[in-house]
Amino acid sequence: MKELMPKDKFNHLKMLEAESIHIIREVVA
């Protein structure tokens, strides 16, 4: 399995964080 570059990994984490926040907001709303 190819390792992600640090920048890609950081962007991926940010994307997951954004998705999590979006899901939480939908549940709370």
Short mmCIF file of C-alpha atoms in Angstrom, two decimals:
data_model
loop_
_atom_site.label_atom_id
_atom_site.label_comp_id
_atom_site.label_asym_id
_atom_site.label_seq_id
_atom_site.Cartn_x
_atom_site.Cartn_y
_atom_site.Cartn_z
CA MET A 1 0.00 0.00 0.00
CA LYS A 2 1.35 3.39 -1.02
CA GLU A 3 2.04 5.77 1.85
CA LEU A 4 0.46 9.19 1.73
CA MET A 5 2.71 12.20 1.60
CA PRO A 6 2.51 14.38 4.75
CA LYS A 7 0.56 17.08 2.91
CA ASP A 8 -1.90 14.54 1.49
CA LYS A 9 -2.32 12.95 4.91
CA PHE A 10 -2.95 16.37 6.46
CA ASN A 11 -5.53 17.24 3.78
CA HIS A 12 -7.19 13.85 4.27
CA LEU A 13 -7.45 14.41 8.02
CA LYS A 14 -8.91 17.87 7.43
CA MET A 15 -11.44 16.38 5.04
CA LEU A 16 -12.46 13.74 7.59
CA GLU A 17 -12.70 16.41 10.27
CA ALA A 18 -14.97 18.53 8.06
CA GLU A 19 -17.16 15.51 7.30
CA SER A 20 -17.43 14.63 10.99
CA ILE A 21 -18.42 18.20 11.88
CA HIS A 22 -21.02 18.19 9.11
CA ILE A 23 -22.50 14.89 10.31
CA ILE A 24 -22.56 16.08 13.93
CA ARG A 25 -24.32 19.29 12.92
CA GLU A 26 -26.94 17.33 10.99
CA VAL A 27 -27.57 15.07 13.99
CA VAL A 28 -27.77 18.00 16.42
CA ALA A 29 -29.94 20.10 14.14
#
